[in-house]
Coordinates of C-alpha atoms in Angstrom, one line a residue:
M1 CA 150.9 110.5 78.6
T2 CA 148.1 111.4 81.1
H3 CA 147.4 114.7 79.4
S4 CA 147.2 112.9 76.0
K5 CA 144.6 110.5 77.5
S6 CA 142.5 113.3 79.0
T7 CA 142.5 115.2 75.6
A8 CA 141.6 112.0 73.8
R9 CA 138.8 111.3 76.2
L10 CA 137.4 114.9 75.8
R11 CA 137.5 114.7 72.1
R12 CA 135.7 111.3 72.3
F13 CA 132.8 112.9 74.4
L14 CA 132.9 116.3 72.5
P15 CA 133.9 115.4 68.9
Q16 CA 132.9 118.8 67.5
P17 CA 135.2 121.8 68.0
L18 CA 132.2 124.1 68.7
D19 CA 131.1 121.9 71.6
R20 CA 134.5 122.1 73.1
F21 CA 134.6 125.9 72.7
A22 CA 131.2 126.2 74.4
V23 CA 132.3 124.2 77.4
V24 CA 135.4 126.4 77.8
L25 CA 133.3 129.6 77.5
I26 CA 130.9 128.4 80.2
V27 CA 133.7 127.6 82.6
A28 CA 135.2 131.0 82.0
L29 CA 131.9 132.8 82.6
C30 CA 131.4 130.9 85.8
L31 CA 134.8 132.0 87.0
L32 CA 134.0 135.6 86.2
I33 CA 130.6 135.5 88.0
G34 CA 132.3 134.0 91.1
I35 CA 134.9 136.8 91.0
L36 CA 132.1 139.5 90.8
L37 CA 130.2 137.9 93.7
L38 CA 133.3 137.9 95.8
N39 CA 134.3 141.5 95.0
G40 CA 130.8 143.0 94.9
E41 CA 129.1 145.1 92.2
Q42 CA 131.1 148.3 91.7
A43 CA 128.4 150.5 90.1
A44 CA 126.6 152.9 92.4
A45 CA 123.0 152.3 93.4
R46 CA 120.4 154.4 91.5
V47 CA 116.7 155.3 91.3
R48 CA 115.2 153.1 88.6
D49 CA 111.7 154.6 88.6
F50 CA 109.9 157.6 90.0
S51 CA 106.1 157.1 89.7
W52 CA 105.3 160.9 89.4
Q53 CA 108.0 161.8 87.0
G54 CA 106.7 164.4 84.5
K55 CA 103.1 163.8 85.7
Q56 CA 100.3 166.2 86.7
V57 CA 99.1 165.3 90.1
G58 CA 95.6 165.9 91.5
A59 CA 94.1 165.7 95.0
D60 CA 93.3 162.0 94.6
D61 CA 97.0 161.2 94.1
T62 CA 98.2 160.7 97.6
A63 CA 101.6 159.0 97.3
F64 CA 104.6 158.6 95.0
T65 CA 107.1 155.7 94.8
L66 CA 110.8 155.5 94.3
T67 CA 112.1 152.1 93.0
F68 CA 115.9 151.5 93.6
S69 CA 118.4 149.2 91.7
R70 CA 119.5 147.7 95.0
P71 CA 118.2 147.1 98.5
M72 CA 118.9 150.5 100.3
D73 CA 119.9 151.6 103.7
R74 CA 116.5 153.0 104.6
D75 CA 117.6 155.5 107.2
S76 CA 120.1 157.2 104.7
V77 CA 117.3 157.4 102.1
E78 CA 114.7 158.9 104.4
S79 CA 117.1 161.5 105.9
N80 CA 118.4 162.7 102.5
L81 CA 115.1 162.8 100.5
R82 CA 114.1 166.4 99.7
V83 CA 110.9 167.6 98.2
E84 CA 110.8 171.3 97.1
P85 CA 108.5 173.1 97.9
P86 CA 108.2 170.9 101.1
L87 CA 105.4 168.4 101.2
P88 CA 105.0 166.7 104.6
G89 CA 104.4 163.0 104.4
K90 CA 105.2 159.5 105.7
V91 CA 107.6 156.9 104.4
S92 CA 106.9 153.1 104.0
W93 CA 108.9 150.4 102.4
S94 CA 108.3 147.2 100.4
G95 CA 111.6 145.6 99.3
R96 CA 113.5 148.0 97.0
R97 CA 110.4 150.3 96.6
M98 CA 109.8 153.3 98.9
A99 CA 106.4 155.0 99.1
Y100 CA 106.0 158.6 100.3
T101 CA 102.4 159.3 101.4
L102 CA 101.4 162.9 101.6
N103 CA 99.7 164.2 104.8
T104 CA 97.6 166.6 102.7
P105 CA 97.1 167.0 98.9
A106 CA 99.8 168.9 97.1
P107 CA 98.8 172.5 96.5
Y108 CA 97.4 173.1 93.0
G109 CA 99.2 175.2 90.4
T110 CA 102.7 174.3 91.8
K111 CA 105.8 172.7 90.3
F112 CA 107.8 170.4 92.6
Q113 CA 111.3 168.8 92.6
V114 CA 112.3 165.5 94.3
Q115 CA 116.0 165.1 95.1
L116 CA 118.0 162.3 96.6
Q117 CA 121.8 162.1 97.2
E118 CA 124.2 160.9 99.8
A119 CA 122.1 157.8 100.4
Y120 CA 123.7 154.3 100.4
D121 CA 122.7 150.7 99.6
R122 CA 122.3 148.2 102.4
F123 CA 125.5 146.2 101.6
S124 CA 128.1 149.0 100.9
E125 CA 131.1 148.8 103.1
G126 CA 132.2 151.9 104.8
R127 CA 129.6 153.8 102.8
S128 CA 132.2 154.6 100.3
A129 CA 129.8 154.6 97.3
A130 CA 126.8 156.9 97.5
I131 CA 123.8 156.6 95.3
Q132 CA 123.8 158.3 91.9
P133 CA 122.3 161.8 92.6
F134 CA 118.6 161.8 91.6
K135 CA 116.4 164.7 90.6
G136 CA 112.8 164.2 89.6
Q137 CA 110.0 166.7 88.7
F138 CA 106.2 166.8 88.8
Q139 CA 103.5 169.4 89.0
T140 CA 100.0 169.7 90.2
R141 CA 97.0 170.6 88.1
D142 CA 96.2 174.2 87.5
R143 CA 93.7 176.0 89.7
S144 CA 90.7 176.1 87.4
F145 CA 87.0 176.5 87.9
A146 CA 83.9 176.8 85.8
Y147 CA 80.8 179.0 86.3
I148 CA 77.6 180.2 84.6
G149 CA 78.0 183.6 83.1
V150 CA 75.5 186.4 83.7
D151 CA 76.7 189.3 81.5
G152 CA 76.7 190.0 77.8
E153 CA 77.7 187.1 75.5
E154 CA 78.5 184.9 78.6
A155 CA 74.9 185.0 80.0
G156 CA 73.6 181.5 80.6
R157 CA 76.7 179.9 79.2
L158 CA 79.4 177.8 80.8
V159 CA 82.7 179.7 81.3
L160 CA 86.1 178.1 82.2
F161 CA 88.6 180.2 84.1
N162 CA 92.2 179.2 84.7
L163 CA 93.3 181.1 87.8
N164 CA 97.0 180.3 87.3
Q165 CA 97.2 181.5 83.8
Q166 CA 94.4 184.1 84.1
Q167 CA 92.7 182.7 81.0
K168 CA 88.9 182.7 80.4
Q169 CA 87.0 180.6 77.8
I170 CA 83.3 180.3 76.9
L171 CA 82.5 176.6 76.5
T172 CA 78.8 176.3 75.5
P173 CA 76.9 177.7 72.5
S174 CA 74.7 180.8 72.8
E175 CA 71.5 178.9 72.1
L176 CA 71.7 176.9 75.3
V177 CA 70.9 178.3 78.8
V178 CA 72.8 176.3 81.4
M179 CA 71.0 175.5 84.6
E180 CA 73.4 173.2 86.6
F181 CA 76.6 171.3 85.9
Q182 CA 79.2 168.9 87.3
A183 CA 82.8 168.0 86.4
Y184 CA 84.3 164.7 85.3
P185 CA 87.1 163.4 87.4
L186 CA 90.0 164.5 85.1
G187 CA 88.4 167.9 84.4
D188 CA 88.4 167.2 80.7
R189 CA 84.5 167.4 80.4
L190 CA 81.5 169.0 82.2
L191 CA 78.1 167.4 82.4
F192 CA 75.4 170.0 82.3
A193 CA 71.6 170.5 82.2
A194 CA 70.4 173.2 79.8
T195 CA 67.3 174.5 78.0
Q196 CA 67.0 176.1 74.7
R197 CA 67.2 179.9 74.9
T198 CA 63.9 180.2 73.0
T199 CA 62.0 178.3 75.7
Q200 CA 59.2 180.4 77.2
P201 CA 60.5 180.7 80.0
S202 CA 63.6 178.7 80.7
M203 CA 62.2 175.9 83.0
L204 CA 63.8 173.0 84.8
T205 CA 61.2 170.7 83.2
E206 CA 62.5 171.5 79.7
Q207 CA 66.2 170.8 80.3
Q208 CA 68.3 168.2 78.6
L209 CA 71.6 166.7 79.6
F210 CA 74.8 167.4 77.6
T211 CA 78.6 167.1 78.0
V212 CA 81.1 169.7 76.9
T213 CA 84.8 169.4 76.6
T214 CA 87.1 171.8 78.5
G215 CA 90.2 171.2 76.4
I216 CA 92.1 170.3 79.6
R217 CA 94.6 167.4 79.0
I218 CA 96.5 166.1 81.9
K219 CA 99.0 163.2 82.4
P220 CA 97.9 161.6 85.7
P221 CA 100.2 159.2 87.4
V222 CA 99.3 155.5 87.5
Q223 CA 99.9 154.4 91.0
P224 CA 98.1 152.2 93.5
Y225 CA 97.9 154.6 96.4
A226 CA 95.2 157.0 95.0
Q227 CA 92.0 157.3 97.1
V228 CA 89.8 156.7 94.1
T229 CA 90.3 153.1 93.0
A230 CA 87.5 152.8 90.5
D231 CA 88.2 152.8 86.8
I232 CA 88.1 156.5 85.8
A233 CA 86.2 157.4 82.6
P234 CA 88.8 157.8 79.8
P235 CA 89.8 161.4 79.1
S236 CA 88.6 163.3 76.0
D237 CA 91.1 164.5 73.4
A238 CA 88.6 166.9 71.8
P239 CA 89.3 170.6 71.9
A240 CA 87.3 172.9 74.2
G241 CA 83.7 173.5 73.4
K242 CA 82.6 170.2 71.9
V243 CA 79.0 169.6 73.0
E244 CA 77.3 166.2 72.9
L245 CA 73.7 165.3 73.9
V246 CA 73.5 162.8 76.7
L247 CA 69.7 162.6 77.4
D248 CA 66.8 164.3 75.7
N249 CA 63.4 165.3 77.1
K250 CA 61.0 164.0 74.5
D251 CA 59.2 161.5 76.7
Y252 CA 60.4 162.4 80.1
Q253 CA 61.2 165.6 81.9
N254 CA 64.7 165.7 83.4
L255 CA 65.1 167.2 86.9
K256 CA 67.9 166.7 89.4
F257 CA 71.0 164.7 88.4
D258 CA 74.3 163.5 89.9
L259 CA 77.5 162.2 88.4
S260 CA 79.6 159.4 90.0
A261 CA 83.1 159.9 91.2
D262 CA 84.5 157.7 88.4
G263 CA 82.6 159.5 85.7
N264 CA 80.9 156.3 84.4
V265 CA 77.5 156.7 86.0
I266 CA 74.8 159.4 85.9
V267 CA 71.5 159.3 87.9
V268 CA 68.7 161.5 86.8
Q269 CA 65.3 162.2 88.4
R270 CA 62.7 161.9 85.5
V271 CA 59.0 162.4 85.1
N272 CA 56.9 160.8 82.4
R273 CA 55.2 163.6 80.3
Q274 CA 52.1 161.4 79.7
N275 CA 51.9 160.0 83.2
P276 CA 53.1 162.2 86.0
S277 CA 52.8 159.4 88.5
D278 CA 55.6 157.7 86.6
F279 CA 58.6 159.4 88.2
G280 CA 61.8 158.4 89.8
P281 CA 65.6 158.0 89.3
W282 CA 67.0 156.7 86.1
L283 CA 70.4 155.1 85.6
L284 CA 72.8 156.1 82.8
K285 CA 75.9 154.0 82.5
T286 CA 78.6 154.5 79.9
G287 CA 77.8 152.4 76.8
A288 CA 74.3 151.4 78.0
P289 CA 70.8 152.8 77.4
P290 CA 69.0 154.7 80.2
Q291 CA 67.2 152.4 82.7
P292 CA 64.8 153.3 85.5
L293 CA 65.7 152.3 89.1
K294 CA 62.4 150.6 90.0
G295 CA 60.9 150.9 93.5
D296 CA 60.0 153.8 95.7
P297 CA 60.9 156.9 93.7
G298 CA 62.2 158.8 96.7
G299 CA 63.4 162.4 96.9
D300 CA 66.9 164.0 97.0
F301 CA 69.8 161.7 96.3
V302 CA 73.6 161.5 96.1
I303 CA 75.8 158.8 94.5
T304 CA 78.2 157.3 97.0
P305 CA 82.0 157.8 96.5
D306 CA 82.5 154.2 95.4
S307 CA 80.2 154.9 92.4
N308 CA 78.2 151.7 93.2
S309 CA 75.4 153.0 95.4
L310 CA 72.8 155.7 95.8
A311 CA 71.9 157.5 99.0
I312 CA 68.3 158.6 98.5
A313 CA 65.5 160.0 100.8
Q314 CA 62.6 157.6 101.0
G315 CA 59.6 157.9 103.3
Q316 CA 60.8 158.7 106.8
G317 CA 64.5 158.0 106.3
L318 CA 67.4 157.5 103.9
A319 CA 67.9 154.3 101.8
I320 CA 71.2 153.1 100.3
L321 CA 70.4 151.5 97.0
P322 CA 72.8 149.5 94.7
L323 CA 73.0 151.1 91.3
Q324 CA 71.3 148.1 89.6
P325 CA 67.7 148.1 88.3
N326 CA 65.1 146.2 90.5
S327 CA 67.6 145.8 93.4
K328 CA 66.8 145.8 97.1
P329 CA 68.1 148.5 99.5
L330 CA 71.5 147.7 101.1
D331 CA 70.6 149.8 104.2
F332 CA 68.0 152.1 105.6
L333 CA 68.6 154.9 108.1
P334 CA 65.2 156.0 109.5
K335 CA 66.7 158.7 111.7
F336 CA 67.8 161.0 108.9
G337 CA 65.9 162.9 106.2
M338 CA 68.7 164.1 104.0
V339 CA 72.3 163.3 103.1
L340 CA 74.4 166.3 102.2
S341 CA 77.9 165.0 101.4
F342 CA 80.5 162.2 101.7
A343 CA 84.2 162.3 102.4
K344 CA 86.1 161.2 99.2
D345 CA 87.0 157.8 100.6
G346 CA 83.4 157.1 101.7
S347 CA 84.3 156.7 105.4
L348 CA 82.3 159.7 106.6
A349 CA 79.0 161.3 105.6
T350 CA 77.0 164.3 106.8
M351 CA 73.2 163.8 107.2
V352 CA 70.4 166.0 108.5
K353 CA 67.9 165.0 111.1
F354 CA 64.6 167.0 111.3
N355 CA 63.7 167.2 114.9
S356 CA 60.2 167.3 116.4
D357 CA 60.8 170.8 118.0
N358 CA 61.2 172.3 114.5
T359 CA 65.0 172.4 114.7
R360 CA 67.5 170.6 112.4
S361 CA 70.6 168.6 113.5
L362 CA 73.7 168.0 111.4
F363 CA 75.2 164.6 112.1
L364 CA 78.5 163.0 111.2
V365 CA 77.9 159.4 110.2
S366 CA 80.7 156.9 109.7
N367 CA 80.8 153.7 107.7
Q368 CA 81.2 151.9 111.1
N369 CA 77.7 153.0 112.0
T370 CA 78.8 155.7 114.5
Q371 CA 76.7 158.8 114.6
K372 CA 77.7 162.2 116.2
E373 CA 75.6 165.3 116.4
L374 CA 77.7 168.3 115.3
F375 CA 75.3 171.1 115.2
R376 CA 71.6 172.0 115.9
T377 CA 69.9 175.1 114.5
T378 CA 66.5 176.7 114.0
G379 CA 67.8 177.8 110.6
S380 CA 68.7 175.7 107.6
I381 CA 71.7 173.4 106.8
I382 CA 72.2 173.9 103.1
S383 CA 75.5 172.3 102.1
T384 CA 78.6 170.8 103.6
H385 CA 82.1 170.0 102.3
F386 CA 84.8 167.8 103.9
D387 CA 88.3 169.1 103.7
P388 CA 90.9 166.6 102.3
T389 CA 92.1 165.6 105.8
K390 CA 88.6 164.9 107.1
Q391 CA 89.4 167.2 110.1
T392 CA 87.3 170.2 109.1
L393 CA 83.8 170.5 107.7
Y394 CA 82.9 173.6 105.7
C395 CA 79.2 174.5 105.8
L396 CA 76.7 176.8 104.4
L397 CA 74.2 177.5 107.1
T398 CA 71.5 180.0 107.9
E399 CA 70.5 181.7 111.2
L400 CA 66.8 182.3 111.8
L401 CA 66.2 186.0 112.7
T402 CA 63.0 187.4 114.1
E403 CA 62.0 191.0 113.4
G404 CA 58.7 191.6 115.0
E405 CA 56.4 189.2 113.3
V406 CA 58.7 188.8 110.3
Y407 CA 61.1 185.9 110.1
R408 CA 64.1 185.8 107.8
E409 CA 67.2 183.6 107.4
Q410 CA 70.7 185.0 107.4
P411 CA 73.1 182.7 105.5
Y412 CA 76.7 182.4 106.6
L413 CA 79.8 180.2 106.0
A414 CA 81.2 178.2 108.9
A415 CA 83.9 175.7 109.7
I416 CA 83.3 172.8 112.1
D417 CA 86.2 171.0 113.8
L418 CA 85.1 167.4 113.5
K419 CA 87.0 166.3 116.6
T420 CA 85.5 168.9 119.0
A421 CA 82.3 169.9 117.0
K422 CA 83.3 173.5 117.6
V423 CA 81.6 175.8 115.1
R424 CA 83.6 178.8 113.7
P425 CA 81.7 181.3 111.6
L426 CA 83.7 182.5 108.6
V427 CA 81.7 184.9 106.5
L428 CA 78.2 186.5 106.8
L429 CA 76.4 186.5 103.5
P430 CA 73.6 188.8 102.2
N431 CA 70.0 188.0 102.9
Q432 CA 69.7 185.3 100.3
R433 CA 69.5 181.5 100.4
D434 CA 70.5 180.9 96.8
V435 CA 74.3 180.6 97.4
Q436 CA 76.5 177.9 95.9
V437 CA 79.8 177.0 97.6
S438 CA 82.6 175.0 96.1
L439 CA 85.7 173.8 98.1
A440 CA 89.0 173.6 96.1
P441 CA 90.3 170.0 95.7
D442 CA 93.4 170.8 97.7
G443 CA 91.3 172.3 100.5
L444 CA 93.0 175.8 100.3
A445 CA 90.1 178.0 99.1
L446 CA 86.3 178.3 98.9
L447 CA 84.4 179.8 95.9
F448 CA 80.9 181.2 96.4
D449 CA 78.5 183.4 94.5
Q450 CA 76.3 186.4 95.5
T451 CA 73.3 187.0 93.3
T452 CA 71.0 190.1 93.0
E453 CA 67.4 189.4 92.0
A454 CA 65.8 191.4 89.3
A455 CA 63.3 194.0 90.3
Q456 CA 60.4 192.5 88.3
G457 CA 61.1 189.1 89.8
K458 CA 59.8 187.2 86.7
T459 CA 61.9 185.3 84.2
E460 CA 61.6 185.8 80.5
A461 CA 62.9 183.6 77.7
G462 CA 66.6 182.9 78.2
E463 CA 66.9 184.6 81.5
L464 CA 68.7 183.1 84.5
S465 CA 66.7 182.4 87.6
T466 CA 67.3 181.5 91.3
S467 CA 66.3 178.2 92.8
M468 CA 63.1 180.0 93.8
G469 CA 62.3 180.9 90.2
K470 CA 63.1 184.6 90.5
A471 CA 65.0 186.4 87.8
I472 CA 68.7 187.2 88.4
A473 CA 69.9 190.7 87.7
D474 CA 73.5 190.2 88.6
S475 CA 75.9 187.8 90.4
R476 CA 79.5 188.0 91.5
L477 CA 82.0 185.4 92.4
W478 CA 84.1 185.5 95.6
L479 CA 87.2 183.6 96.7
L480 CA 87.8 182.8 100.4
P481 CA 91.4 181.5 101.3
L482 CA 91.5 178.8 103.9
D483 CA 93.9 177.6 106.6
A484 CA 92.4 174.5 108.2
A485 CA 95.4 174.2 110.5
D486 CA 94.7 177.6 112.1
L487 CA 91.3 177.5 113.7
N488 CA 91.7 181.1 114.9
A489 CA 92.4 182.5 111.5
K490 CA 89.8 185.0 110.1
P491 CA 90.0 184.7 106.3
Q492 CA 88.8 187.6 104.3
P493 CA 86.9 187.0 101.0
E494 CA 88.3 188.4 97.8
A495 CA 85.9 189.7 95.1
L496 CA 86.8 188.2 91.7
P497 CA 86.3 190.4 88.6
L498 CA 84.0 187.7 87.2
P499 CA 80.3 188.2 86.9
G500 CA 78.9 184.7 87.3
L501 CA 77.0 182.2 89.4
R502 CA 77.2 178.5 90.6
P503 CA 81.1 178.3 90.6
L504 CA 82.7 174.9 90.7
W505 CA 86.3 174.0 91.1
L506 CA 87.6 171.4 88.7
P507 CA 89.1 168.2 90.2

């Protein structure tokens, strides 16, 4: 009787059969969920996402992440994680995501495997269910560099060389003589200054700015732990050798230029052809027409690593200018006359002070306004390069030698320990100042050139010249392996079978 009343009451509230079926189904599902919660999930934990899977990693990619399907026993993960070849690093956690931050950039031209097994989730009882074995793969970018050729059909043209694949490719057309160049952050393009080969002679005042594609296509990881946080210029999909004009020289002569770390800003020193007193830096931003940076024209300059400011010599010091027309300086450093380089994260810079006793001092300057003198010399301080760990500074210096009444400068490469300021000479170079040095992005090698001046010392149409305007008869490239961890190492330079000058490693 009671059952009949309950059934009648249910039919009165749920007159439709479909409604009654839905209620029964909901009750059954609730019971199943309760049983699962009591017994626990039986499937093994697994890696849901590996941020570097199948990617090509560069020096700016400093950490990868593993995302798990469950909260993990962190000690078991850290003790069982394997990277082959080994990459020393540090582990940090955020919920189910583990980040592995490298101590140093991964060596270029290498394939890596990441493996994890015998790790457990946080709530497994007796550790009876290990994680599903995981194996991931990634690789670093190839060791590639560009240079200006000096022989035969390569003379005056940009040449790309892949050191891993031993492949060489000429990028620029024969009618252009390349003077200087820089690389975009993904290595897909080069920005270069060039004159027409018919120019009499090839002069800096006649150069125009171009870009050329390298044909390099990489798949970089998208992850929040890279040092470069600015929006990188989008890569080019064009084949190698596509040249585009960036800035002509009809109304202005184009002199020194610099490319920002994100590839979106170019600063060029320009001189009005009709009014030589009208000179100074111009700003070229992606998608916008060139604009002059008004104010004191200044001298030598470098774009800061954040791509937002310009360090430029002005008067008796260095000014930091925002990259906006008609803007006021952010800072002024009256003590220094030249900025040479920045660390990639912008935390450190090297600057030169010209002393009253005719010596020069190399200073390490931090973004916390600390200043440390590293080196003082009667010679010249030509260029500096921070290694990726910011522990060693590689320098191109000269020593002033006296031979009777004749003075000459002997160039040499040196490494400076930034903690102790100890200077370690690496390689003595021939009696020449026109040397260009490039540090590999992973910090494991230096490239430099050695040029031989032509006997006549004068340039003709289409000929290459040194920074002093003397004709170049020949130039060779050298590779110097580095070991920043061993301050007592004595690396030996290796001659490359590549006639060229002004070598530059690609990022």
